[in-house]
Tab-separated table of C-alpha atoms in Angstrom:
chain	number	residue	atom	x	y	z
A	1	MET	CA	0.030	0.327	0.153
A	2	LEU	CA	2.882	2.585	1.028
A	3	LYS	CA	4.665	1.346	-1.598
A	4	ALA	CA	2.014	2.092	-4.532
A	5	LEU	CA	1.731	5.501	-2.644
A	6	PHE	CA	4.911	6.571	-3.356
A	7	LEU	CA	5.028	5.484	-6.920
A	8	THR	CA	1.873	7.810	-6.786
A	9	MET	CA	3.372	11.076	-4.922
A	10	LEU	CA	6.740	10.297	-7.622
A	11	THR	CA	4.223	11.117	-10.593
A	12	LEU	CA	2.685	14.220	-9.763
A	13	ALA	CA	5.574	15.334	-9.150
A	14	LEU	CA	7.009	14.567	-11.649
A	15	VAL	CA	4.164	16.862	-13.062
A	16	LYS	CA	4.569	19.442	-11.236
A	17	SER	CA	8.038	19.969	-11.797
A	18	GLN	CA	6.763	20.487	-15.479
A	19	ASP	CA	4.280	23.149	-14.837
A	20	THR	CA	7.372	25.344	-12.353
A	21	GLU	CA	9.683	24.852	-14.734
A	22	GLU	CA	9.716	29.020	-16.220
A	23	THR	CA	11.545	28.440	-19.710
A	24	ILE	CA	10.736	27.156	-22.796
A	25	THR	CA	12.859	27.484	-25.731
A	26	TYR	CA	10.702	25.625	-28.153
A	27	THR	CA	7.518	26.463	-29.322
A	28	GLN	CA	6.212	22.585	-29.450
A	29	CYS	CA	4.139	22.021	-26.982
A	30	THR	CA	2.970	18.604	-25.555
A	31	ASP	CA	-0.771	16.719	-25.340
A	32	GLY	CA	-2.418	19.275	-23.022
A	33	TYR	CA	-0.548	22.137	-23.130
A	34	GLU	CA	-0.375	25.302	-25.876
A	35	TRP	CA	2.433	27.812	-26.188
A	36	ASP	CA	2.009	30.868	-24.741
A	37	PRO	CA	3.838	34.049	-26.751
A	38	VAL	CA	3.940	36.118	-23.502
A	39	ARG	CA	5.105	34.424	-21.580
A	40	GLN	CA	7.482	32.595	-23.852
A	41	GLN	CA	6.270	29.044	-22.637
A	42	CYS	CA	4.013	26.422	-22.768
A	43	LYS	CA	1.212	26.928	-20.663
A	44	ASP	CA	-2.571	24.409	-19.566
A	45	ILE	CA	-5.245	24.150	-21.524
A	46	ASP	CA	-8.048	24.860	-19.504
A	47	GLU	CA	-10.052	21.395	-21.714
A	48	CYS	CA	-13.250	21.236	-18.765
A	49	ASP	CA	-13.621	25.487	-20.916
A	50	ILE	CA	-13.216	24.049	-23.808
A	51	VAL	CA	-14.283	20.313	-24.359
A	52	PRO	CA	-18.790	21.068	-24.283
A	53	ASP	CA	-19.798	17.960	-21.813
A	54	ALA	CA	-16.406	16.779	-20.831
A	55	CYS	CA	-17.039	13.975	-17.799
A	56	LYS	CA	-20.240	12.294	-18.357
A	57	GLY	CA	-22.191	10.292	-15.553
A	58	GLY	CA	-23.156	13.402	-13.742
A	59	MET	CA	-19.720	13.773	-13.243
A	60	LYS	CA	-18.004	17.324	-12.377
A	61	CYS	CA	-14.825	18.689	-14.495
A	62	VAL	CA	-11.405	19.577	-12.687
A	63	ASN	CA	-8.639	21.371	-14.884
A	64	HIS	CA	-5.433	19.368	-14.640
A	65	TYR	CA	-2.208	19.901	-16.226
A	66	GLY	CA	-1.731	18.306	-19.066
A	67	GLY	CA	-5.542	16.870	-18.712
A	68	TYR	CA	-8.520	17.105	-16.450
A	69	LEU	CA	-9.976	14.851	-14.041
A	70	CYS	CA	-14.170	13.416	-13.822
A	71	LEU	CA	-14.998	13.480	-10.233
A	72	PRO	CA	-17.880	12.811	-8.694
A	73	LYS	CA	-20.018	16.234	-7.717
A	74	THR	CA	-19.289	14.557	-3.444
A	75	ALA	CA	-15.769	14.576	-3.837
A	76	GLN	CA	-14.236	17.157	-1.856
A	77	ILE	CA	-10.815	17.716	-0.744
A	78	ILE	CA	-10.560	17.596	3.131
A	79	VAL	CA	-7.440	19.520	5.056
A	80	ASN	CA	-6.750	20.280	8.545
A	81	ASN	CA	-4.148	21.173	10.784
A	82	GLU	CA	-3.573	17.417	12.723
A	83	GLN	CA	-0.338	15.601	12.821
A	84	PRO	CA	-0.186	13.373	9.538
A	85	GLN	CA	-1.802	9.551	9.931
A	86	GLN	CA	-1.366	6.779	9.440
A	87	GLU	CA	-3.992	5.119	6.838
A	88	THR	CA	-6.853	4.069	8.750
A	89	PRO	CA	-9.004	1.365	7.475
A	90	PRO	CA	-12.322	1.302	6.409
A	91	ALA	CA	-15.364	2.530	7.959
A	92	GLU	CA	-18.036	-0.174	9.206
A	93	GLY	CA	-21.086	-0.020	6.583
A	94	THR	CA	-18.753	0.013	3.899
A	95	SER	CA	-19.433	-1.904	0.757
A	96	GLY	CA	-15.428	-3.027	0.609
A	97	ALA	CA	-14.067	0.185	-0.652
A	98	THR	CA	-11.374	1.616	0.788
A	99	THR	CA	-11.169	5.615	2.533
A	100	GLY	CA	-8.312	6.671	4.260
A	101	VAL	CA	-6.358	9.838	5.086
A	102	VAL	CA	-2.139	9.620	3.883
A	103	ALA	CA	0.176	12.113	5.333
A	104	ALA	CA	2.045	13.975	2.608
A	105	SER	CA	5.475	16.174	2.427
A	106	SER	CA	5.376	20.066	0.786
A	107	MET	CA	3.805	18.658	-2.292
A	108	ALA	CA	1.207	20.839	-3.890
A	109	THR	CA	-1.671	19.413	-6.971
A	110	SER	CA	-3.187	16.596	-7.710
A	111	GLY	CA	-3.906	13.216	-9.320
A	112	VAL	CA	-5.744	10.109	-10.099
A	113	LEU	CA	-4.872	6.774	-8.536
A	114	PRO	CA	-4.866	3.462	-10.127
A	115	GLY	CA	-8.612	1.989	-10.014
A	116	GLY	CA	-10.712	5.575	-10.492
A	117	GLY	CA	-9.111	7.125	-6.977
A	118	PHE	CA	-9.107	10.564	-6.512
A	119	VAL	CA	-5.836	11.712	-4.435
A	120	ALA	CA	-5.190	15.617	-3.381
A	121	ILE	CA	-1.817	16.591	-2.297
A	122	THR	CA	-1.846	20.173	-0.834
A	123	GLY	CA	1.716	20.760	1.278
A	124	ARG	CA	2.795	20.492	4.941
A	125	ASN	CA	0.636	19.231	6.990
A	126	ASN	CA	-1.921	18.571	5.022
A	127	PHE	CA	-3.982	15.059	3.896
A	128	VAL	CA	-3.502	12.831	1.100
A	129	ILE	CA	-7.822	11.611	0.924
A	130	ARG	CA	-8.570	8.972	-1.648
A	131	ARG	CA	-11.711	7.810	-2.285
A	132	ASN	CA	-13.396	5.260	-4.903
A	133	PRO	CA	-16.238	6.347	-6.899
A	134	ALA	CA	-18.315	3.632	-6.392
A	135	ASP	CA	-17.662	4.947	-2.657
A	136	PRO	CA	-21.003	6.319	-1.706
A	137	GLN	CA	-19.595	7.974	1.761
A	138	ARG	CA	-19.192	12.090	1.751
A	139	ILE	CA	-16.221	13.469	4.060
A	140	PRO	CA	-17.704	16.764	5.150
A	141	SER	CA	-16.424	19.718	4.479
A	142	ASN	CA	-15.167	21.857	7.096
A	143	PRO	CA	-14.920	25.642	6.761
A	144	SER	CA	-12.919	26.438	8.966
A	145	HIS	CA	-9.355	24.451	7.342
A	146	ARG	CA	-8.101	25.813	4.853
A	147	ILE	CA	-5.088	24.736	1.773
A	148	GLN	CA	-2.361	26.513	0.728
A	149	CYS	CA	-2.175	27.988	-2.642
A	150	ALA	CA	0.807	28.691	-5.256
A	151	ALA	CA	1.682	32.223	-6.030
A	152	GLY	CA	-0.499	34.474	-8.710
A	153	TYR	CA	-3.274	32.239	-7.243
A	154	GLU	CA	-6.550	32.082	-3.886
A	155	GLN	CA	-8.533	29.744	-2.385
A	156	SER	CA	-11.933	30.478	-3.836
A	157	GLU	CA	-15.177	30.127	-2.282
A	158	HIS	CA	-15.499	26.035	-3.380
A	159	ASN	CA	-11.504	26.033	-1.377
A	160	VAL	CA	-10.005	25.256	-4.693
A	161	CYS	CA	-7.012	27.840	-5.852
A	162	GLN	CA	-8.441	30.336	-8.771
A	163	ASP	CA	-5.908	32.345	-9.957
A	164	ILE	CA	-5.200	36.332	-9.447
A	165	ASP	CA	-6.458	38.779	-11.654
A	166	GLU	CA	-3.615	41.363	-10.593
A	167	CYS	CA	-4.679	43.786	-13.529
A	168	THR	CA	-8.374	44.317	-12.305
A	169	ALA	CA	-7.615	44.745	-8.908
A	170	GLY	CA	-4.522	46.506	-8.873
A	171	THR	CA	-2.266	44.960	-7.242
A	172	HIS	CA	0.779	44.888	-10.597
A	173	ASN	CA	3.256	47.249	-11.503
A	174	CYS	CA	2.496	48.416	-14.842
A	175	ARG	CA	3.696	52.106	-16.114
A	176	VAL	CA	1.029	54.296	-17.019
A	177	ASP	CA	2.426	53.880	-20.109
A	178	GLN	CA	1.406	49.808	-20.625
A	179	VAL	CA	-1.245	47.853	-20.838
A	180	CYS	CA	-1.782	45.130	-17.736
A	181	ILE	CA	-2.222	41.565	-19.256
A	182	ASN	CA	-3.555	39.269	-16.376
A	183	LEU	CA	-1.838	35.386	-17.191
A	184	ARG	CA	-2.657	32.446	-15.031
A	185	GLY	CA	-0.949	32.756	-11.910
A	186	SER	CA	1.272	36.161	-12.638
A	187	PHE	CA	0.402	39.314	-15.032
A	188	ALA	CA	1.984	40.974	-17.750
A	189	CYS	CA	3.455	44.400	-18.672
A	190	GLN	CA	2.363	44.964	-22.566
A	191	CYS	CA	2.622	48.247	-24.684
A	192	PRO	CA	-0.696	49.563	-26.109
A	193	PRO	CA	-1.341	48.892	-30.058
A	194	GLY	CA	0.900	51.073	-32.100
A	195	TYR	CA	3.797	51.249	-29.689
A	196	GLN	CA	6.615	49.841	-28.633
A	197	LYS	CA	9.061	48.393	-25.571
A	198	ARG	CA	12.346	50.676	-25.820
A	199	GLY	CA	14.226	50.235	-22.645
A	200	GLU	CA	11.244	50.387	-20.090
A	201	GLN	CA	9.484	52.780	-22.097
A	202	CYS	CA	7.141	52.832	-24.753
A	203	VAL	CA	7.480	54.500	-28.011
A	204	ASP	CA	5.594	55.332	-31.191
A	205	ILE	CA	5.572	53.305	-33.678
A	206	ASP	CA	5.679	54.830	-37.042
A	207	GLU	CA	3.065	52.779	-38.867
A	208	CYS	CA	4.050	55.395	-41.978
A	209	THR	CA	7.570	53.826	-42.302
A	210	ILE	CA	6.935	49.743	-42.686
A	211	PRO	CA	4.614	48.508	-44.349
A	212	PRO	CA	1.409	48.023	-45.345
A	213	TYR	CA	2.169	51.706	-46.867
A	214	CYS	CA	-1.274	53.431	-47.902
A	215	HIS	CA	-1.637	53.974	-51.675
A	216	GLN	CA	-0.992	57.701	-51.864
A	217	ARG	CA	-0.267	59.319	-47.750
A	218	CYS	CA	0.002	58.090	-44.574
A	219	VAL	CA	-0.286	60.523	-42.127
A	220	ASN	CA	1.284	58.654	-38.275
A	221	THR	CA	-0.239	59.524	-35.409
A	222	PRO	CA	0.596	58.723	-31.604
A	223	GLY	CA	0.034	54.725	-30.767
A	224	SER	CA	-1.848	54.376	-34.752
A	225	PHE	CA	-1.944	56.335	-39.037
A	226	TYR	CA	-4.172	57.106	-41.070
A	227	CYS	CA	-3.856	57.493	-44.184
A	228	GLN	CA	-4.952	60.109	-47.019
A	229	CYS	CA	-5.658	60.769	-50.479
A	230	SER	CA	-4.604	63.583	-53.086
A	231	PRO	CA	-7.332	66.089	-53.766
A	232	GLY	CA	-9.555	64.306	-56.687
A	233	PHE	CA	-9.245	60.934	-54.862
A	234	GLN	CA	-10.950	59.581	-51.440
A	235	LEU	CA	-10.538	56.523	-49.458
A	236	ALA	CA	-12.028	53.240	-50.476
A	237	ALA	CA	-14.111	51.313	-48.178
A	238	ASN	CA	-10.589	49.117	-47.036
A	239	ASN	CA	-9.074	52.599	-46.031
A	240	TYR	CA	-6.269	52.322	-47.763
A	241	THR	CA	-6.712	52.370	-51.376
A	242	CYS	CA	-7.446	55.799	-53.398
A	243	VAL	CA	-9.309	56.115	-55.861
A	244	ASP	CA	-10.703	58.506	-57.765
A	245	ILE	CA	-13.680	60.802	-57.686
A	246	ASN	CA	-15.858	60.802	-60.617
A	247	GLU	CA	-16.220	64.726	-59.950
A	248	CYS	CA	-19.095	65.210	-62.968
A	249	ASP	CA	-21.260	63.081	-60.946
A	250	ALA	CA	-20.858	64.238	-57.722
A	251	SER	CA	-20.458	67.692	-57.505
A	252	ASN	CA	-20.862	68.696	-61.108
A	253	GLN	CA	-18.879	72.335	-61.313
A	254	CYS	CA	-19.135	72.958	-65.355
A	255	ALA	CA	-22.106	75.449	-67.052
A	256	GLN	CA	-21.557	73.716	-70.039
A	257	GLN	CA	-19.575	69.713	-70.043
A	258	CYS	CA	-18.115	68.220	-68.182
A	259	TYR	CA	-15.376	65.249	-68.157
A	260	ASN	CA	-13.358	63.699	-65.897
A	261	ILE	CA	-10.189	62.476	-66.072
A	262	LEU	CA	-7.988	61.169	-63.026
A	263	GLY	CA	-8.075	63.145	-59.961
A	264	SER	CA	-9.384	65.849	-61.615
A	265	PHE	CA	-12.136	67.136	-64.397
A	266	ILE	CA	-11.754	69.563	-67.175
A	267	CYS	CA	-14.638	71.664	-68.209
A	268	GLN	CA	-15.461	72.668	-72.256
A	269	CYS	CA	-18.109	74.800	-73.472
A	270	ASN	CA	-20.321	73.970	-76.844
A	271	GLN	CA	-19.972	75.286	-79.642
A	272	GLY	CA	-19.914	79.789	-79.823
A	273	TYR	CA	-18.359	79.731	-76.356
A	274	GLU	CA	-15.569	79.560	-74.818
A	275	LEU	CA	-13.607	78.891	-70.481
A	276	SER	CA	-13.760	81.745	-68.865
A	277	SER	CA	-10.691	82.190	-66.832
A	278	ASP	CA	-12.185	79.832	-63.369
A	279	ARG	CA	-12.529	77.613	-65.706
A	280	LEU	CA	-15.608	76.291	-65.276
A	281	ASN	CA	-18.075	78.608	-66.833
A	282	CYS	CA	-18.716	79.876	-70.384
A	283	GLU	CA	-18.462	82.644	-72.100
A	284	ASP	CA	-19.868	83.847	-75.182
A	285	ILE	CA	-17.184	83.876	-78.399
A	286	ASP	CA	-18.571	87.018	-80.096
A	287	GLU	CA	-17.876	86.258	-83.668
A	288	CYS	CA	-18.630	89.289	-85.409
A	289	ARG	CA	-15.394	90.758	-83.527
A	290	THR	CA	-12.714	87.819	-84.560
A	291	SER	CA	-14.108	88.394	-88.157
A	292	SER	CA	-14.825	91.493	-91.300
A	293	TYR	CA	-16.163	88.721	-93.313
A	294	LEU	CA	-18.511	86.188	-92.036
A	295	CYS	CA	-21.250	87.870	-93.351
A	296	GLN	CA	-21.264	89.736	-96.450
A	297	TYR	CA	-23.407	92.841	-94.754
A	298	GLN	CA	-23.835	92.689	-91.164
A	299	CYS	CA	-22.602	89.866	-88.612
A	300	VAL	CA	-25.022	89.795	-85.829
A	301	ASN	CA	-23.718	87.712	-82.192
A	302	GLU	CA	-26.302	85.900	-80.849
A	303	PRO	CA	-25.973	83.816	-76.980
A	304	GLY	CA	-23.660	80.571	-79.108
A	305	LYS	CA	-23.670	81.740	-82.612
A	306	PHE	CA	-24.688	84.657	-84.969
A	307	SER	CA	-26.448	85.000	-87.945
A	308	CYS	CA	-25.554	87.299	-91.197
A	309	MET	CA	-28.581	90.131	-92.350
A	310	CYS	CA	-29.320	91.817	-95.562
A	311	PRO	CA	-30.205	95.547	-96.244
A	312	GLN	CA	-33.582	96.065	-97.307
A	313	GLY	CA	-33.963	94.841	-100.846
A	314	TYR	CA	-31.850	91.363	-100.601
A	315	GLN	CA	-32.546	88.147	-98.768
A	316	VAL	CA	-29.751	86.099	-97.059
A	317	VAL	CA	-28.705	83.047	-98.843
A	318	ARG	CA	-26.255	80.221	-97.853
A	319	SER	CA	-26.024	81.839	-94.081
A	320	ARG	CA	-23.500	84.732	-94.903
A	321	THR	CA	-24.241	86.295	-98.568
A	322	CYS	CA	-26.881	88.463	-99.677
A	323	GLN	CA	-29.309	88.607	-102.712
A	324	ASP	CA	-30.705	90.839	-104.790
A	325	ILE	CA	-34.756	90.264	-104.218
A	326	ASN	CA	-36.143	91.619	-107.573
A	327	GLU	CA	-39.223	92.950	-106.619
A	328	CYS	CA	-40.618	93.209	-110.441
A	329	GLU	CA	-41.704	89.301	-109.755
A	330	THR	CA	-42.939	89.841	-106.234
A	331	THR	CA	-44.802	92.913	-105.387
A	332	ASN	CA	-43.961	96.314	-107.140
A	333	GLU	CA	-46.507	99.390	-107.253
A	334	CYS	CA	-45.877	100.573	-110.829
A	335	ARG	CA	-48.834	101.339	-112.252
A	336	GLU	CA	-50.052	99.815	-115.750
A	337	ASP	CA	-48.275	102.771	-117.668
A	338	GLU	CA	-45.360	101.715	-116.495
A	339	MET	CA	-43.049	99.912	-116.309
A	340	CYS	CA	-41.188	97.543	-112.907
A	341	TRP	CA	-37.440	97.656	-113.592
A	342	ASN	CA	-35.211	95.651	-111.264
A	343	TYR	CA	-31.814	96.784	-109.587
A	344	HIS	CA	-29.548	95.219	-107.081
A	345	GLY	CA	-31.349	96.275	-104.104
A	346	GLY	CA	-34.481	98.422	-105.016
A	347	PHE	CA	-36.394	98.835	-108.580
A	348	ARG	CA	-37.872	101.524	-109.978
A	349	CYS	CA	-41.113	101.963	-112.599
A	350	TYR	CA	-40.276	103.843	-115.889
A	351	PRO	CA	-43.700	105.163	-118.346
A	352	ARG	CA	-44.173	102.351	-120.816
A	353	ASN	CA	-43.859	104.913	-123.889
A	354	PRO	CA	-40.614	107.456	-122.902
A	355	CYS	CA	-40.923	109.492	-126.287
A	356	GLN	CA	-41.180	113.508	-125.660
A	357	ASP	CA	-42.540	115.280	-129.039
A	358	PRO	CA	-42.135	115.190	-131.523
A	359	TYR	CA	-41.192	111.739	-131.438
A	360	ILE	CA	-43.830	109.202	-131.613
A	361	LEU	CA	-43.593	105.041	-130.307
A	362	THR	CA	-43.475	102.366	-133.151
A	363	PRO	CA	-43.884	98.836	-132.381
A	364	GLU	CA	-39.955	97.756	-132.440
A	365	ASN	CA	-39.900	100.754	-129.110
A	366	ARG	CA	-38.281	102.932	-130.704
A	367	CYS	CA	-38.951	106.417	-130.683
A	368	VAL	CA	-38.882	107.894	-133.937
A	369	CYS	CA	-39.478	111.844	-135.179
A	370	PRO	CA	-41.442	111.772	-138.507
A	371	VAL	CA	-38.849	113.331	-141.472
A	372	SER	CA	-41.965	114.670	-142.981
A	373	ASN	CA	-42.059	117.360	-139.474
A	374	ALA	CA	-39.680	120.111	-140.148
A	375	MET	CA	-38.899	119.905	-136.059
A	376	CYS	CA	-37.172	117.010	-136.831
A	377	ARG	CA	-34.200	118.026	-140.111
A	378	GLU	CA	-31.874	118.879	-136.507
A	379	LEU	CA	-32.870	115.862	-134.424
A	380	PRO	CA	-31.610	112.462	-134.479
A	381	GLN	CA	-34.047	110.617	-136.163
A	382	SER	CA	-34.438	108.233	-133.884
A	383	ILE	CA	-34.346	107.487	-129.497
A	384	VAL	CA	-34.378	103.819	-127.801
A	385	TYR	CA	-34.654	104.157	-124.382
A	386	LYS	CA	-32.565	101.468	-121.929
A	387	TYR	CA	-32.105	100.871	-119.003
A	388	MET	CA	-29.472	98.911	-116.845
A	389	SER	CA	-28.224	98.491	-113.443
A	390	ILE	CA	-24.707	98.031	-111.599
A	391	ARG	CA	-22.873	97.229	-108.352
A	392	SER	CA	-22.070	100.400	-106.252
A	393	ASP	CA	-17.857	100.147	-106.486
A	394	ARG	CA	-17.094	98.121	-109.093
A	395	SER	CA	-13.783	97.878	-110.198
A	396	VAL	CA	-12.723	99.615	-113.132
A	397	PRO	CA	-11.470	99.246	-115.934
A	398	SER	CA	-15.083	97.725	-116.764
A	399	ASP	CA	-17.164	97.017	-119.911
A	400	ILE	CA	-20.181	97.499	-118.889
A	401	PHE	CA	-22.860	97.726	-121.891
A	402	GLN	CA	-22.164	97.537	-125.420
A	403	ILE	CA	-23.819	99.344	-128.848
A	404	GLN	CA	-24.771	98.317	-131.896
A	405	ALA	CA	-25.950	99.112	-135.264
A	406	THR	CA	-29.588	97.311	-136.093
A	407	THR	CA	-29.562	98.732	-139.896
A	408	ILE	CA	-26.953	98.454	-141.533
A	409	TYR	CA	-26.295	101.039	-145.063
A	410	ALA	CA	-24.245	99.803	-147.743
A	411	ASN	CA	-21.485	102.293	-148.482
A	412	THR	CA	-22.393	103.877	-144.998
A	413	ILE	CA	-19.536	104.809	-142.303
A	414	ASN	CA	-20.736	104.655	-138.714
A	415	THR	CA	-18.780	106.274	-135.846
A	416	PHE	CA	-20.333	106.241	-132.208
A	417	ARG	CA	-19.853	109.087	-129.453
A	418	ILE	CA	-21.550	109.323	-126.131
A	419	LYS	CA	-23.506	112.632	-126.726
A	420	SER	CA	-24.074	113.784	-123.295
A	421	GLY	CA	-24.178	112.201	-119.606
A	422	ASN	CA	-19.839	112.228	-119.191
A	423	GLU	CA	-19.462	115.349	-117.899
A	424	ASN	CA	-17.028	113.715	-114.962
A	425	GLY	CA	-15.769	111.223	-117.461
A	426	GLU	CA	-17.045	108.036	-115.613
A	427	PHE	CA	-17.442	106.732	-119.106
A	428	TYR	CA	-15.734	106.266	-122.586
A	429	LEU	CA	-16.808	104.753	-125.958
A	430	ARG	CA	-14.551	102.553	-127.460
A	431	GLN	CA	-15.718	101.231	-131.306
A	432	THR	CA	-15.239	97.763	-131.345
A	433	SER	CA	-16.094	97.215	-135.125
A	434	PRO	CA	-17.853	99.742	-137.821
A	435	VAL	CA	-21.642	98.828	-136.274
A	436	SER	CA	-20.996	98.219	-132.769
A	437	ALA	CA	-19.500	100.235	-129.970
A	438	MET	CA	-18.454	99.409	-126.082
A	439	LEU	CA	-19.034	101.917	-123.019
A	440	VAL	CA	-16.079	101.940	-120.459
A	441	LEU	CA	-16.737	102.080	-116.904
A	442	VAL	CA	-12.992	103.782	-116.470
A	443	LYS	CA	-14.073	105.884	-113.281
A	444	SER	CA	-15.885	104.174	-109.390
A	445	LEU	CA	-19.408	105.196	-109.644
A	446	SER	CA	-20.510	104.862	-105.435
A	447	GLY	CA	-24.367	104.499	-104.840
A	448	PRO	CA	-27.030	104.919	-104.646
A	449	ARG	CA	-27.142	106.664	-107.877
A	450	GLU	CA	-28.437	107.116	-111.592
A	451	HIS	CA	-27.339	107.864	-114.554
A	452	ILE	CA	-28.013	109.441	-117.790
A	453	VAL	CA	-26.315	109.356	-121.239
A	454	ASP	CA	-26.724	109.556	-124.028
A	455	LEU	CA	-24.431	106.767	-127.367
A	456	GLU	CA	-25.175	108.571	-130.553
A	457	MET	CA	-24.062	106.770	-133.942
A	458	LEU	CA	-23.428	108.809	-136.437
A	459	THR	CA	-23.840	107.209	-140.156
A	460	VAL	CA	-21.946	109.051	-142.970
A	461	SER	CA	-22.750	108.414	-147.024
A	462	SER	CA	-19.711	107.431	-148.128
A	463	ILE	CA	-19.499	109.740	-151.387
A	464	GLY	CA	-21.363	112.483	-148.594
A	465	THR	CA	-25.253	112.696	-149.921
A	466	PHE	CA	-26.673	111.617	-147.046
A	467	ARG	CA	-26.114	112.092	-142.978
A	468	THR	CA	-28.177	110.458	-139.892
A	469	SER	CA	-27.920	110.139	-136.122
A	470	SER	CA	-29.599	106.787	-133.507
A	471	VAL	CA	-29.265	107.581	-130.222
A	472	LEU	CA	-28.842	105.163	-127.182
A	473	ARG	CA	-30.763	106.880	-124.017
A	474	LEU	CA	-28.751	104.331	-121.164
A	475	THR	CA	-30.627	104.935	-117.907
A	476	ILE	CA	-27.496	103.497	-115.780
A	477	ILE	CA	-28.731	102.908	-111.929
A	478	VAL	CA	-25.490	102.217	-109.502
A	479	GLY	CA	-27.117	99.608	-106.767
A	480	PRO	CA	-26.202	101.087	-102.842
A	481	PHE	CA	-23.288	98.179	-102.004
A	482	SER	CA	-20.554	96.409	-103.731
A	483	PHE	CA	-23.030	93.226	-103.646
């Protein structure tokens, strides 16, 4: 009996020696232990806390170094201050189970004896109590009995050693800039997150100098950091990456057209507008000021565009040029005994019968002075009325009108001259053939203006027996514009 008890105590002492080992230089722990990175050693796993229903049959779970024990709910540890006693014989009335009290020396652990009994060794002047699960005898508890716990532990109301939370109790010696971490049977002083221990002090970690780096800009703060983005970007949901802001959708500041680009945006204007100095608003372009050749007559600026206007008597064609309106084909105020003559920019009414006494109108629309009338002897035999219009400021010299004999007589000579209407020398008559001549404009004329020029053709017989003249009365209307 004593030999078996000695072997059991030796086994438990070996278990205790494993628990009290301070330094572990490897991270691989045996079954029932796990690596504690703070204390840098293996620590016991509390299976009673992590294993659901660890004990069956109404047994209670008691954590043990490297494992756990399943004990009857009636099992208790009894400690008194009596002198060590020898093992006592079984009590009367039991069914063969053995219950005894055995003295033990300077040990504090617990274990499972062969056969299913439970042994508690509590130290000096304490007792080893063994009870088989089949023994229904319950050892009465005595509140006056106390147990000795290791450093960092204290007796609970259930007479078991429980860890002292030095961090909560305030019995730790951590600095004010450190964080107290409670451990099983002890505590540790650590620096708060974002700090590292340098000597005895906790100094800030500059996270901006170590990965992960911010996408664009990193701002270090005491114990932490945060990321910032450049203008035109915003932080993504991961608070690290910067994504472009679509200013055209978020806060469109452009007056007309907005184009998003990486990190910014640009504004553009519609046709006929240009960006103002603030690069946001659009100002109308005065096309009429940029060029004097946009319109043939007058340019009218409008918001975002321009239009061309023409003077009275003209109409706009192809958006920019002016074309004369033929009022004689549309509407005019000429009487029935008048004929309408259109010119550049207007019209005039002339008598259908321009002949004046002593001239009479012939079917050929010629005014003829009868030979039988004595008044006609010193007058041209016939007068023909013609009308023409020219643009103002026409380039010179310029051929403008041709005169030609309608009746040709044999053995006659024809000469041509400007009889009247050329007092300022604007015209010149150039004979082009024996029966024709060309009226040439040699000085530029500005309108509106009307010129009446008499062109005379003299016909003389080659033998000097016959002489006559004919006059073409040409009315030249100069328009008010050069178009």
